[in-house]
Each structure stands twice: as structure tokens, then as C-alpha cells.
Short mmCIF file of C-alpha atoms in Angstrom, two decimals:
data_model
loop_
_atom_site.label_atom_id
_atom_site.label_comp_id
_atom_site.label_asym_id
_atom_site.label_seq_id
_atom_site.Cartn_x
_atom_site.Cartn_y
_atom_site.Cartn_z
CA MET A 1 28.03 60.47 91.07
CA ALA A 2 24.97 62.12 92.59
CA LYS A 3 25.51 60.23 95.85
CA ILE A 4 29.09 61.46 96.10
CA ASN A 5 28.00 65.06 95.41
CA LEU A 6 25.26 64.80 98.05
CA LEU A 7 27.73 63.32 100.52
CA LEU A 8 30.24 66.11 99.83
CA ILE A 9 27.55 68.79 100.26
CA LEU A 10 26.54 67.28 103.60
CA ALA A 11 30.20 67.19 104.69
CA VAL A 12 30.66 70.86 103.74
CA LEU A 13 27.49 71.84 105.62
CA ALA A 14 28.55 69.85 108.68
CA SER A 15 32.01 71.41 108.70
CA GLY A 16 30.42 74.87 108.32
CA LEU A 17 28.17 74.24 111.30
CA VAL A 18 31.13 73.06 113.35
CA LEU A 19 33.05 76.18 112.33
CA VAL A 20 30.19 78.47 113.36
CA HIS A 21 29.79 76.68 116.67
CA THR A 22 33.53 76.89 117.35
CA ALA A 23 33.60 80.61 116.59
CA TYR A 24 30.63 81.19 118.90
CA GLU A 25 32.26 79.23 121.73
CA SER A 26 35.51 81.10 121.21
CA ARG A 27 33.77 84.48 121.55
CA ARG A 28 31.79 83.31 124.58
CA LEU A 29 34.90 82.04 126.34
CA PHE A 30 36.82 85.23 125.53
CA THR A 31 34.03 87.34 127.03
CA GLU A 32 33.91 85.11 130.09
CA ARG A 33 37.68 85.43 130.51
CA GLU A 34 37.51 89.21 130.29
CA ARG A 35 34.76 89.30 132.90
CA ALA A 36 36.82 87.08 135.18
CA LYS A 37 39.84 89.37 134.73
CA ALA A 38 37.77 92.41 135.64
CA GLU A 39 36.33 90.62 138.67
CA GLY A 40 39.84 89.61 139.75
CA GLN A 41 41.05 93.19 139.50
CA ARG A 42 38.04 94.40 141.47
CA LEU A 43 38.66 91.79 144.16
CA ALA A 44 42.35 92.70 144.34
CA ALA A 45 41.44 96.37 144.80
CA ASP A 46 38.96 95.41 147.52
CA ALA A 47 41.60 93.31 149.24
CA GLU A 48 44.04 96.22 149.24
CA ARG A 49 41.36 98.54 150.59
CA LEU A 50 40.50 96.06 153.33
CA LYS A 51 44.18 95.67 154.25
CA ALA A 52 44.49 99.43 154.59
CA GLU A 53 41.35 99.60 156.74
CA ARG A 54 42.57 96.75 158.93
CA HIS A 55 45.92 98.47 159.35
CA ALA A 56 44.25 101.75 160.30
CA GLN A 57 42.00 100.03 162.83
CA ALA A 58 44.82 98.00 164.28
CA THR A 59 46.90 101.12 164.75
CA ASN A 60 44.16 102.87 166.71
CA LEU A 61 43.57 99.81 168.86
CA ARG A 62 47.27 99.48 169.53
CA VAL A 63 47.55 103.10 170.66
CA GLU A 64 44.59 102.67 172.99
CA GLN A 65 46.04 99.45 174.43
CA VAL A 66 49.43 101.07 175.06
CA ALA A 67 47.76 104.07 176.69
CA ARG A 68 45.82 101.81 179.05
CA GLU A 69 48.61 99.35 179.90
CA ARG A 70 51.80 101.39 179.94
CA LEU A 71 50.53 104.86 180.79
CA GLY A 72 47.69 103.86 183.10
CA MET A 73 45.13 105.91 181.18
CA ARG A 74 41.45 105.05 181.30
CA LEU A 75 38.25 106.18 179.68
CA ILE A 76 36.73 109.24 181.24
CA SER A 77 33.24 108.92 182.71
CA PRO A 78 30.56 111.60 182.97
CA ALA A 79 30.83 111.53 186.77
CA VAL A 80 34.50 112.51 186.63
CA VAL A 81 33.75 115.33 184.22
CA ALA A 82 30.90 116.67 186.37
CA SER A 83 32.82 116.58 189.65
CA GLY A 84 36.23 117.41 188.25
CA VAL A 85 37.85 114.78 190.51
CA ALA A 86 39.45 111.58 189.20
CA ARG A 87 38.33 108.47 191.08
#
């Protein structure tokens, strides 16, 4: 009878340790998931910000390209400003 009681006590202790370990892992994984969610949201916001910046830069470049190609405009140089005559 003593052997059975000892065996049952060891089984209860082992199951308790497994339960504690499982609870710890569950909390750790939940925290990791929440961090990953926050990182994903931050990266999505960065991606949107970068898209907006790219769009703004592309628009300015497009205007400059159209001005040069279609309208024949060019950058002004200090010599033209000083003399007042376009070369």
C-alpha cells in the first residue's frame, strides 16, 4: 500500500510540474504574440508612411521631368542670373 501511495504522490507532483510548465509557456507565447502584433502594426504604419513619401517624391520628379521635356525648361545657373541673359 505504501508503494502505491508513493507512486500516486509522484504522479501528482509530476502532473503539477507539467501544469506549471504549460501555464508558463502559455503566458510566454501570449506575450510573444502580442509583441509580434505590435511590431506588425508598427511595420504597417511605416510602410504606409514610406508609400506616402515615395508618392510625394515621385510627384515632384514627374513635374520636373515634364517641365524639362515638354516645356523646354532648364535649371537656372548663376551666370544667367548675373548677366540677365539666357544662354
